[in-house]
Amino acid sequence: IKVTDLVDESYKRIAEVDGKVQSFLTLDEEKARAYAKELDEVAPEGSLFGLPIGVKDNIVTKDLRTTCSSRILENFNPIYDATVVQKLRASQAVTIGKLNMDEFAMGSSTENAALAKTKNPWNLDYVPGGSSGGSAAAVAAGEVLFSLGSDTGGSIRQPAAYCGVVGLKPTYGRVSRYGLVAFASSLDQIGPVTRRVEDNAYLLQSISGVDPMDSTSAQVDVPDFLSGLTGDVKGLKIAVPKEYLAEGVQPEVKQSVLDALKVLEAQGATWDEVSLPHSKYALATYYLISSSEASANLSRFDGVRYGYRTDNADNLLEMYKQTRAEGFGNEVKRRIMLGTFALSSGYYDAYYKKAQQVRTLIKKDFEDVFENYDVIVGPTTPTPAFKIGEKTDDPLTMYANDILTIPVNLAGVPAISVPCGFQDGLPLGLQIIGKHFDEKTVYRVAHAYE
Ligand code: GLN
């Protein structure tokens, strides 16, 4: 099999289905084909040699449009590659194009997207999840073999669950954020979306590691993730938080988790019910912290430095205001206002500082459980995918969708979503959460279950 054929198949499939699925915002066909030809002339060296990959559109790619699904960056061409993109290149993967998402990664359905509307490949009336909806849908629809997403509060795992694919959020610091357009810097991580657990481990292996360009990337060794895929979970101790199977979680979803636990038990693992008592505060904590960080991060889009600038202004201040008013979508504006409010003097102690304190308690809940257990298991989402348009008028129910993924980001630990059955023809996801920097055990359990 030749790389040119693989790349050809990828573009053929995109031509066939992307009119409906709308995973891609930008294709890089000419360069991808040229690179494929080059690879056909050399001996394979990289671990991802010749494999077609898609990249979420908040990860910058040199000379390839990077929009974050926002009008404000609609014509933005970065002048450098993100570290993960450089690493993909070093592994000899072929970048096919850029994938749709919620604007600046704010959302859970890819409906907050200014430039395209991605659909769930399993049923086009349903959302693919978000914010990495394009990353999950492209893999589920067979357009690319794998993709990169980003996860701030669930944006890799939730769409992976909704589209029936495997998605991992690495430990905070495992993967460089250099070149990831920042949403909430203390929570954001880039991670792999794939069909199978093994592919996921390969992709994480290739993008992990300390990076001098990202001071929050961690000085820790990158283990051989693949060597954990033994299929053996004998003696492994699983914790199941009662809060993760409580009200709001649909009975079918709960049942799918209990069935998955039986599979793992049959292979020699044991499980107990535990508690993560501060989970109920996670949603409020997350929206305060993430919006505060977003309000600071997004101040750089001012019409001067990047992308769009309004024509409707005759002085500098008006230019800033009009550019942002015209360039940002409603959800982005809502977050900026919420964050600016939470950080403003007089409210800082009551909201932002309090949220940081609760974040520490949430992190400690996880540490307490991990003193006695190897992994935590539960559903990825309380329900399967919802209908397009169903939650767009009600931001709070949209936010509530992330209730089971958000605590993981606040704690900084790694977690994967693997497919675990269907409800009414729509996929469900099993979430496996690990200790800091223990993606290896997460993969081991996911692989044994898969
Ligand atoms: N849905 C969550 C939000 O809207 C999480 C997004 C993400 O992980 N990027 O903030």
GROMACS .gro file of C-alpha atoms and ligand atoms in nm:
model
  460
    1ILE     CA    1   0.000   0.000   0.000
    2LYS     CA    2   0.134   0.342  -0.096
    3VAL     CA    3   0.101   0.666   0.099
    4THR     CA    4  -0.040   0.839  -0.209
    5ASP     CA    5  -0.319   0.578  -0.215
    6LEU     CA    6  -0.397   0.627   0.152
    7VAL     CA    7  -0.413   1.003   0.113
    8ASP     CA    8  -0.619   0.960  -0.201
    9GLU     CA    9  -0.869   0.743  -0.013
   10SER     CA   10  -0.897   1.004   0.258
   11TYR     CA   11  -0.983   1.285   0.014
   12LYS     CA   12  -1.216   1.055  -0.178
   13ARG     CA   13  -1.408   0.976   0.138
   14ILE     CA   14  -1.421   1.344   0.228
   15ALA     CA   15  -1.560   1.427  -0.118
   16GLU     CA   16  -1.823   1.156  -0.067
   17VAL     CA   17  -1.950   1.237   0.281
   18ASP     CA   18  -1.828   1.575   0.401
   19GLY     CA   19  -2.105   1.764   0.223
   20LYS     CA   20  -2.332   1.603   0.484
   21VAL     CA   21  -2.108   1.557   0.788
   22GLN     CA   22  -1.919   1.888   0.754
   23SER     CA   23  -1.621   1.788   0.969
   24PHE     CA   24  -1.366   1.988   0.773
   25LEU     CA   25  -1.326   2.364   0.753
   26THR     CA   26  -1.011   2.369   0.541
   27LEU     CA   27  -0.837   2.102   0.335
   28ASP     CA   28  -0.465   2.100   0.267
   29GLU     CA   29  -0.487   1.882  -0.040
   30GLU     CA   30  -0.204   2.009  -0.254
   31LYS     CA   31   0.056   1.996   0.021
   32ALA     CA   32  -0.071   1.665   0.157
   33ARG     CA   33  -0.047   1.501  -0.183
   34ALA     CA   34   0.300   1.641  -0.243
   35TYR     CA   35   0.416   1.514   0.097
   36ALA     CA   36   0.260   1.172   0.027
   37LYS     CA   37   0.464   1.148  -0.295
   38GLU     CA   38   0.776   1.239  -0.102
   39LEU     CA   39   0.705   0.969   0.156
   40ASP     CA   40   0.657   0.708  -0.115
   41GLU     CA   41   1.018   0.765  -0.210
   42VAL     CA   42   1.173   0.712   0.132
   43ALA     CA   43   1.197   0.432   0.387
   44PRO     CA   44   0.947   0.464   0.676
   45GLU     CA   45   1.101   0.607   0.992
   46GLY     CA   46   0.824   0.777   1.187
   47SER     CA   47   0.571   0.585   1.396
   48LEU     CA   48   0.279   0.737   1.203
   49PHE     CA   49   0.436   0.698   0.859
   50GLY     CA   50   0.198   0.801   0.584
   51LEU     CA   51  -0.118   0.801   0.797
   52PRO     CA   52  -0.382   1.066   0.717
   53ILE     CA   53  -0.469   1.284   1.014
   54GLY     CA   54  -0.704   1.577   1.078
   55VAL     CA   55  -0.625   1.863   1.317
   56LYS     CA   56  -0.872   2.066   1.522
   57ASP     CA   57  -0.891   2.422   1.398
   58ASN     CA   58  -0.764   2.580   1.721
   59ILE     CA   59  -0.420   2.422   1.668
   60VAL     CA   60  -0.208   2.652   1.455
   61THR     CA   61  -0.068   2.530   1.124
   62LYS     CA   62   0.184   2.731   0.928
   63ASP     CA   63   0.034   2.890   0.614
   64LEU     CA   64  -0.283   2.685   0.664
   65ARG     CA   65  -0.591   2.878   0.769
   66THR     CA   66  -0.667   2.840   1.141
   67THR     CA   67  -1.005   2.988   1.230
   68CYS     CA   68  -1.112   2.850   1.570
   69SER     CA   69  -1.451   2.848   1.392
   70SER     CA   70  -1.470   3.222   1.450
   71ARG     CA   71  -1.540   3.511   1.216
   72ILE     CA   72  -1.264   3.698   1.393
   73LEU     CA   73  -1.005   3.450   1.261
   74GLU     CA   74  -1.182   3.357   0.938
   75ASN     CA   75  -0.883   3.453   0.723
   76PHE     CA   76  -0.602   3.396   0.970
   77ASN     CA   77  -0.292   3.218   0.839
   78PRO     CA   78  -0.045   3.137   1.118
   79ILE     CA   79   0.326   3.186   1.068
   80TYR     CA   80   0.432   2.878   1.263
   81ASP     CA   81   0.328   2.521   1.343
   82ALA     CA   82   0.212   2.419   1.690
   83THR     CA   83   0.452   2.182   1.865
   84VAL     CA   84   0.209   1.891   1.817
   85VAL     CA   85   0.196   1.963   1.444
   86GLN     CA   86   0.576   1.961   1.429
   87LYS     CA   87   0.573   1.631   1.613
   88LEU     CA   88   0.318   1.481   1.375
   89ARG     CA   89   0.547   1.580   1.092
   90ALA     CA   90   0.845   1.422   1.268
   91SER     CA   91   0.637   1.103   1.294
   92GLN     CA   92   0.562   1.132   0.921
   93ALA     CA   93   0.184   1.162   0.951
   94VAL     CA   94   0.009   1.346   0.667
   95THR     CA   95  -0.211   1.640   0.767
   96ILE     CA   96  -0.527   1.628   0.557
   97GLY     CA   97  -0.695   1.945   0.684
   98LYS     CA   98  -0.848   2.140   0.972
   99LEU     CA   99  -1.151   2.028   1.165
  100ASN     CA  100  -1.462   2.211   1.279
  101MET     CA  101  -1.529   2.293   1.644
  102ASP     CA  102  -1.729   2.522   1.868
  103GLU     CA  103  -1.599   2.878   1.842
  104PHE     CA  104  -1.280   2.902   2.052
  105ALA     CA  105  -1.372   2.557   2.190
  106MET     CA  106  -1.665   2.696   2.387
  107GLY     CA  107  -1.951   2.453   2.360
  108SER     CA  108  -2.068   2.092   2.371
  109SER     CA  109  -2.230   2.040   2.033
  110THR     CA  110  -2.028   2.218   1.760
  111GLU     CA  111  -2.335   2.435   1.708
  112ASN     CA  112  -2.147   2.748   1.825
  113ALA     CA  113  -1.952   2.738   1.501
  114ALA     CA  114  -1.948   3.033   1.265
  115LEU     CA  115  -1.835   2.858   0.947
  116ALA     CA  116  -1.991   2.508   0.923
  117LYS     CA  117  -2.235   2.283   1.108
  118THR     CA  118  -2.100   1.937   1.182
  119LYS     CA  119  -2.347   1.647   1.212
  120ASN     CA  120  -2.326   1.318   1.397
  121PRO     CA  121  -2.232   1.052   1.137
  122TRP     CA  122  -2.452   0.794   1.315
  123ASN     CA  123  -2.760   1.010   1.264
  124LEU     CA  124  -2.742   1.341   1.084
  125ASP     CA  125  -3.023   1.493   1.293
  126TYR     CA  126  -2.802   1.473   1.602
  127VAL     CA  127  -2.506   1.677   1.720
  128PRO     CA  128  -2.158   1.521   1.709
  129GLY     CA  129  -2.081   1.668   2.052
  130GLY     CA  130  -1.826   1.939   2.110
  131SER     CA  131  -1.621   2.129   2.110
  132SER     CA  132  -1.404   1.884   1.908
  133GLY     CA  133  -1.709   1.774   1.706
  134GLY     CA  134  -1.522   1.780   1.375
  135SER     CA  135  -1.236   1.572   1.517
  136ALA     CA  136  -1.473   1.299   1.638
  137ALA     CA  137  -1.706   1.304   1.336
  138ALA     CA  138  -1.418   1.286   1.085
  139VAL     CA  139  -1.282   0.971   1.248
  140ALA     CA  140  -1.629   0.815   1.291
  141ALA     CA  141  -1.713   0.886   0.926
  142GLY     CA  142  -1.387   0.731   0.805
  143GLU     CA  143  -1.254   1.053   0.654
  144VAL     CA  144  -0.923   1.028   0.839
  145LEU     CA  145  -0.765   0.751   1.044
  146PHE     CA  146  -0.723   0.976   1.342
  147SER     CA  147  -0.734   1.334   1.458
  148LEU     CA  148  -0.628   1.577   1.726
  149GLY     CA  149  -0.879   1.753   1.948
  150SER     CA  150  -0.853   1.970   2.256
  151ASP     CA  151  -1.023   1.920   2.591
  152THR     CA  152  -1.082   2.198   2.844
  153GLY     CA  153  -1.392   2.054   3.010
  154GLY     CA  154  -1.469   1.744   2.809
  155SER     CA  155  -1.425   1.855   2.450
  156ILE     CA  156  -1.242   1.541   2.338
  157ARG     CA  157  -1.421   1.280   2.549
  158GLN     CA  158  -1.779   1.397   2.502
  159PRO     CA  159  -1.771   1.411   2.119
  160ALA     CA  160  -1.578   1.080   2.118
  161ALA     CA  161  -1.861   0.927   2.323
  162TYR     CA  162  -2.131   1.075   2.098
  163CYS     CA  163  -1.959   0.959   1.778
  164GLY     CA  164  -1.855   0.612   1.900
  165VAL     CA  165  -1.478   0.666   1.885
  166VAL     CA  166  -1.189   0.667   2.133
  167GLY     CA  167  -1.078   1.004   2.276
  168LEU     CA  168  -0.821   1.078   2.545
  169LYS     CA  169  -0.753   1.390   2.746
  170PRO     CA  170  -0.393   1.357   2.866
  171THR     CA  171  -0.269   1.471   3.207
  172TYR     CA  172  -0.232   1.851   3.218
  173GLY     CA  173   0.128   1.911   3.112
  174ARG     CA  174   0.175   1.586   2.919
  175VAL     CA  175   0.133   1.749   2.578
  176SER     CA  176   0.266   2.092   2.479
  177ARG     CA  177   0.008   2.367   2.438
  178TYR     CA  178   0.243   2.578   2.226
  179GLY     CA  179   0.035   2.674   1.924
  180LEU     CA  180  -0.298   2.576   2.079
  181VAL     CA  181  -0.514   2.890   2.074
  182ALA     CA  182  -0.578   2.937   2.445
  183PHE     CA  183  -0.928   2.911   2.587
  184ALA     CA  184  -0.857   2.839   2.956
  185SER     CA  185  -0.483   2.792   2.993
  186SER     CA  186  -0.491   2.601   3.323
  187LEU     CA  187  -0.733   2.342   3.181
  188ASP     CA  188  -0.661   2.308   2.807
  189GLN     CA  189  -0.493   1.993   2.676
  190ILE     CA  190  -0.453   1.857   2.323
  191GLY     CA  191  -0.529   1.486   2.282
  192PRO     CA  192  -0.583   1.204   2.031
  193VAL     CA  193  -0.911   1.084   1.876
  194THR     CA  194  -0.902   0.741   1.710
  195ARG     CA  195  -1.105   0.431   1.632
  196ARG     CA  196  -0.909   0.195   1.855
  197VAL     CA  197  -0.724   0.226   2.184
  198GLU     CA  198  -0.396   0.106   2.034
  199ASP     CA  199  -0.397   0.382   1.770
  200ASN     CA  200  -0.471   0.630   2.042
  201ALA     CA  201  -0.164   0.522   2.237
  202TYR     CA  202   0.052   0.552   1.924
  203LEU     CA  203  -0.071   0.903   1.861
  204LEU     CA  204  -0.022   1.016   2.223
  205GLN     CA  205   0.328   0.866   2.217
  206SER     CA  206   0.411   1.082   1.920
  207ILE     CA  207   0.279   1.415   2.057
  208SER     CA  208   0.385   1.386   2.426
  209GLY     CA  209   0.683   1.534   2.602
  210VAL     CA  210   0.833   1.840   2.761
  211ASP     CA  211   0.859   2.147   2.538
  212PRO     CA  212   1.073   2.452   2.611
  213MET     CA  213   0.809   2.662   2.433
  214ASP     CA  214   0.541   2.574   2.692
  215SER     CA  215   0.640   2.640   3.051
  216THR     CA  216   0.346   2.432   3.177
  217SER     CA  217   0.455   2.122   2.987
  218ALA     CA  218   0.581   1.879   3.249
  219GLN     CA  219   0.934   1.758   3.308
  220VAL     CA  220   0.834   1.394   3.332
  221ASP     CA  221   0.940   1.090   3.138
  222VAL     CA  222   0.711   0.967   2.866
  223PRO     CA  223   0.660   0.595   2.927
  224ASP     CA  224   0.599   0.342   2.654
  225PHE     CA  225   0.219   0.361   2.647
  226LEU     CA  226   0.195   0.066   2.410
  227SER     CA  227   0.367  -0.173   2.646
  228GLY     CA  228   0.065  -0.140   2.876
  229LEU     CA  229  -0.169  -0.291   2.620
  230THR     CA  230  -0.139  -0.643   2.752
  231GLY     CA  231  -0.511  -0.718   2.783
  232ASP     CA  232  -0.446  -0.806   3.147
  233VAL     CA  233  -0.630  -0.628   3.427
  234LYS     CA  234  -0.597  -0.896   3.692
  235GLY     CA  235  -0.587  -0.750   4.044
  236LEU     CA  236  -0.663  -0.400   3.919
  237LYS     CA  237  -0.877  -0.191   4.154
  238ILE     CA  238  -1.154   0.018   4.005
  239ALA     CA  239  -1.345   0.293   4.185
  240VAL     CA  240  -1.695   0.387   4.070
  241PRO     CA  241  -1.811   0.724   4.209
  242LYS     CA  242  -2.172   0.713   4.318
  243GLU     CA  243  -2.210   1.071   4.195
  244TYR     CA  244  -2.140   0.943   3.842
  245LEU     CA  245  -2.437   0.707   3.843
  246ALA     CA  246  -2.677   0.937   4.023
  247GLU     CA  247  -2.979   1.135   3.909
  248GLY     CA  248  -2.957   1.291   3.567
  249VAL     CA  249  -2.768   0.989   3.433
  250GLN     CA  250  -3.007   0.795   3.211
  251PRO     CA  251  -3.085   0.436   3.322
  252GLU     CA  252  -2.954   0.293   2.992
  253VAL     CA  253  -2.627   0.481   3.040
  254LYS     CA  254  -2.594   0.350   3.393
  255GLN     CA  255  -2.665  -0.002   3.271
  256SER     CA  256  -2.397   0.025   3.002
  257VAL     CA  257  -2.140   0.114   3.269
  258LEU     CA  258  -2.248  -0.175   3.493
  259ASP     CA  259  -2.218  -0.409   3.194
  260ALA     CA  260  -1.869  -0.278   3.121
  261LEU     CA  261  -1.770  -0.335   3.483
  262LYS     CA  262  -1.884  -0.698   3.449
  263VAL     CA  263  -1.653  -0.740   3.150
  264LEU     CA  264  -1.359  -0.604   3.350
  265GLU     CA  265  -1.453  -0.815   3.654
  266ALA     CA  266  -1.455  -1.126   3.441
  267GLN     CA  267  -1.092  -1.043   3.357
  268GLY     CA  268  -0.989  -1.026   3.720
  269ALA     CA  269  -1.041  -0.661   3.813
  270THR     CA  270  -1.248  -0.565   4.118
  271TRP     CA  271  -1.460  -0.259   4.178
  272ASP     CA  272  -1.614  -0.066   4.468
  273GLU     CA  273  -1.842   0.230   4.496
  274VAL     CA  274  -1.668   0.546   4.619
  275SER     CA  275  -1.756   0.913   4.653
  276LEU     CA  276  -1.619   1.232   4.498
  277PRO     CA  277  -1.812   1.457   4.736
  278HIS     CA  278  -1.728   1.791   4.576
  279SER     CA  279  -1.844   1.686   4.227
  280LYS     CA  280  -2.161   1.886   4.270
  281TYR     CA  281  -1.960   2.207   4.270
  282ALA     CA  282  -1.756   2.120   3.962
  283LEU     CA  283  -1.979   2.281   3.702
  284ALA     CA  284  -1.999   2.620   3.877
  285THR     CA  285  -1.626   2.610   3.955
  286TYR     CA  286  -1.540   2.526   3.596
  287TYR     CA  287  -1.750   2.801   3.440
  288LEU     CA  288  -1.603   3.062   3.670
  289ILE     CA  289  -1.242   2.959   3.617
  290SER     CA  290  -1.263   2.882   3.246
  291SER     CA  291  -1.454   3.202   3.166
  292SER     CA  292  -1.215   3.412   3.373
  293GLU     CA  293  -0.916   3.271   3.189
  294ALA     CA  294  -1.098   3.306   2.856
  295SER     CA  295  -1.175   3.673   2.917
  296ALA     CA  296  -0.803   3.738   2.962
  297ASN     CA  297  -0.688   3.514   2.677
  298LEU     CA  298  -0.932   3.651   2.423
  299SER     CA  299  -0.834   4.011   2.485
  300ARG     CA  300  -0.564   3.963   2.222
  301PHE     CA  301  -0.826   3.960   1.944
  302ASP     CA  302  -0.849   4.333   1.905
  303GLY     CA  303  -0.840   4.392   1.531
  304VAL     CA  304  -0.473   4.487   1.546
  305ARG     CA  305  -0.280   4.169   1.592
  306TYR     CA  306  -0.475   3.891   1.424
  307GLY     CA  307  -0.746   3.832   1.173
  308TYR     CA  308  -1.055   4.042   1.125
  309ARG     CA  309  -1.075   4.423   1.159
  310THR     CA  310  -1.396   4.619   1.122
  311ASP     CA  311  -1.445   4.887   0.857
  312ASN     CA  312  -1.702   5.062   1.073
  313ALA     CA  313  -1.493   5.273   1.307
  314ASP     CA  314  -1.326   5.610   1.297
  315ASN     CA  315  -1.118   5.594   1.613
  316LEU     CA  316  -0.910   5.331   1.790
  317LEU     CA  317  -1.146   5.252   2.076
  318GLU     CA  318  -1.442   5.215   1.839
  319MET     CA  319  -1.227   4.991   1.621
  320TYR     CA  320  -1.156   4.754   1.914
  321LYS     CA  321  -1.519   4.747   2.017
  322GLN     CA  322  -1.669   4.704   1.672
  323THR     CA  323  -1.417   4.440   1.569
  324ARG     CA  324  -1.503   4.231   1.873
  325ALA     CA  325  -1.877   4.296   1.844
  326GLU     CA  326  -1.876   4.180   1.482
  327GLY     CA  327  -1.612   3.909   1.513
  328PHE     CA  328  -1.718   3.707   1.816
  329GLY     CA  329  -2.029   3.487   1.838
  330ASN     CA  330  -2.281   3.500   2.122
  331GLU     CA  331  -2.141   3.219   2.336
  332VAL     CA  332  -1.792   3.369   2.325
  333LYS     CA  333  -1.933   3.706   2.430
  334ARG     CA  334  -2.126   3.542   2.713
  335ARG     CA  335  -1.806   3.382   2.848
  336ILE     CA  336  -1.606   3.704   2.816
  337MET     CA  337  -1.871   3.894   3.011
  338LEU     CA  338  -1.897   3.624   3.278
  339GLY     CA  339  -1.520   3.608   3.316
  340THR     CA  340  -1.471   3.983   3.324
  341PHE     CA  341  -1.736   4.004   3.594
  342ALA     CA  342  -1.581   3.726   3.804
  343LEU     CA  343  -1.239   3.893   3.788
  344SER     CA  344  -1.352   4.246   3.856
  345SER     CA  345  -1.257   4.413   4.182
  346GLY     CA  346  -1.509   4.352   4.456
  347TYR     CA  347  -1.617   4.021   4.300
  348TYR     CA  348  -1.278   3.856   4.263
  349ASP     CA  349  -1.272   3.714   4.617
  350ALA     CA  350  -1.632   3.601   4.609
  351TYR     CA  351  -1.615   3.425   4.272
  352TYR     CA  352  -1.274   3.366   4.119
  353LYS     CA  353  -1.083   3.305   4.441
  354LYS     CA  354  -1.361   3.089   4.585
  355ALA     CA  355  -1.368   2.885   4.266
  356GLN     CA  356  -0.992   2.825   4.293
  357GLN     CA  357  -1.038   2.703   4.650
  358VAL     CA  358  -1.314   2.463   4.548
  359ARG     CA  359  -1.095   2.344   4.261
  360THR     CA  360  -0.836   2.234   4.517
  361LEU     CA  361  -1.102   2.036   4.706
  362ILE     CA  362  -1.213   1.866   4.384
  363LYS     CA  363  -0.854   1.773   4.306
  364LYS     CA  364  -0.817   1.633   4.656
  365ASP     CA  365  -1.130   1.415   4.612
  366PHE     CA  366  -0.951   1.243   4.324
  367GLU     CA  367  -0.624   1.208   4.516
  368ASP     CA  368  -0.807   1.047   4.808
  369VAL     CA  369  -0.969   0.788   4.585
  370PHE     CA  370  -0.643   0.719   4.401
  371GLU     CA  371  -0.473   0.629   4.728
  372ASN     CA  372  -0.665   0.302   4.717
  373TYR     CA  373  -0.760   0.252   4.353
  374ASP     CA  374  -0.587   0.233   4.014
  375VAL     CA  375  -0.859   0.393   3.801
  376ILE     CA  376  -1.199   0.557   3.831
  377VAL     CA  377  -1.473   0.442   3.594
  378GLY     CA  378  -1.806   0.595   3.501
  379PRO     CA  379  -2.004   0.719   3.203
  380THR     CA  380  -1.857   0.995   2.982
  381THR     CA  381  -2.191   1.172   2.951
  382PRO     CA  382  -2.530   1.140   3.125
  383THR     CA  383  -2.712   1.078   2.792
  384PRO     CA  384  -2.629   0.993   2.431
  385ALA     CA  385  -2.611   1.268   2.166
  386PHE     CA  386  -2.902   1.513   2.155
  387LYS     CA  387  -3.084   1.656   1.854
  388ILE     CA  388  -2.943   1.953   1.664
  389GLY     CA  389  -3.112   2.266   1.798
  390GLU     CA  390  -3.243   2.093   2.111
  391LYS     CA  391  -3.031   2.286   2.361
  392THR     CA  392  -2.923   2.596   2.172
  393ASP     CA  393  -3.159   2.834   2.355
  394ASP     CA  394  -3.063   2.712   2.697
  395PRO     CA  395  -2.696   2.753   2.784
  396LEU     CA  396  -2.739   2.600   3.130
  397THR     CA  397  -2.868   2.261   3.008
  398MET     CA  398  -2.591   2.270   2.748
  399TYR     CA  399  -2.336   2.328   3.027
  400ALA     CA  400  -2.487   2.048   3.239
  401ASN     CA  401  -2.391   1.803   2.967
  402ASP     CA  402  -2.029   1.823   3.080
  403ILE     CA  403  -2.094   1.737   3.441
  404LEU     CA  404  -1.900   1.408   3.428
  405THR     CA  405  -1.602   1.529   3.224
  406ILE     CA  406  -1.531   1.866   3.385
  407PRO     CA  407  -1.402   1.744   3.727
  408VAL     CA  408  -1.121   1.564   3.543
  409ASN     CA  409  -0.991   1.888   3.391
  410LEU     CA  410  -1.015   2.070   3.724
  411ALA     CA  411  -0.805   1.793   3.882
  412GLY     CA  412  -0.563   1.777   3.588
  413VAL     CA  413  -0.577   1.396   3.564
  414PRO     CA  414  -0.596   1.193   3.239
  415ALA     CA  415  -0.917   1.027   3.113
  416ILE     CA  416  -1.034   0.837   2.809
  417SER     CA  417  -1.372   0.773   2.655
  418VAL     CA  418  -1.418   0.437   2.483
  419PRO     CA  419  -1.733   0.318   2.305
  420CYS     CA  420  -1.958   0.106   2.530
  421GLY     CA  421  -2.276   0.020   2.349
  422PHE     CA  422  -2.568   0.209   2.199
  423GLN     CA  423  -2.893   0.362   2.301
  424ASP     CA  424  -3.154   0.406   2.027
  425GLY     CA  425  -2.887   0.374   1.760
  426LEU     CA  426  -2.658   0.634   1.917
  427PRO     CA  427  -2.321   0.543   2.073
  428LEU     CA  428  -2.243   0.565   2.445
  429GLY     CA  429  -1.901   0.622   2.605
  430LEU     CA  430  -1.729   0.468   2.904
  431GLN     CA  431  -1.496   0.705   3.086
  432ILE     CA  432  -1.180   0.571   3.249
  433ILE     CA  433  -0.991   0.820   3.466
  434GLY     CA  434  -0.632   0.769   3.584
  435LYS     CA  435  -0.376   0.912   3.823
  436HIS     CA  436  -0.160   1.207   3.717
  437PHE     CA  437   0.072   1.095   3.434
  438ASP     CA  438  -0.065   0.740   3.443
  439GLU     CA  439  -0.215   0.729   3.094
  440LYS     CA  440  -0.052   0.388   3.065
  441THR     CA  441  -0.296   0.230   3.312
  442VAL     CA  442  -0.587   0.416   3.152
  443TYR     CA  443  -0.493   0.263   2.816
  444ARG     CA  444  -0.441  -0.077   2.973
  445VAL     CA  445  -0.796  -0.083   3.112
  446ALA     CA  446  -0.948   0.069   2.797
  447HIS     CA  447  -0.772  -0.187   2.580
  448ALA     CA  448  -0.879  -0.480   2.799
  449TYR     CA  449  -1.239  -0.361   2.783
  450GLU     CA  450  -1.250  -0.266   2.413
  451GLN     N1  451  -1.833   2.225   2.684
  451GLN     C1  452  -1.739   2.287   2.772
  451GLN     C2  453  -1.741   2.437   2.750
  451GLN     O1  454  -1.822   2.480   2.678
  451GLN     C3  455  -1.603   2.228   2.750
  451GLN     C4  456  -1.538   2.281   2.630
  451GLN     C5  457  -1.400   2.226   2.608
  451GLN     O2  458  -1.360   2.127   2.668
  451GLN     N2  459  -1.325   2.294   2.526
  451GLN     O3  460  -1.664   2.509   2.804
   0.00000   0.00000   0.00000
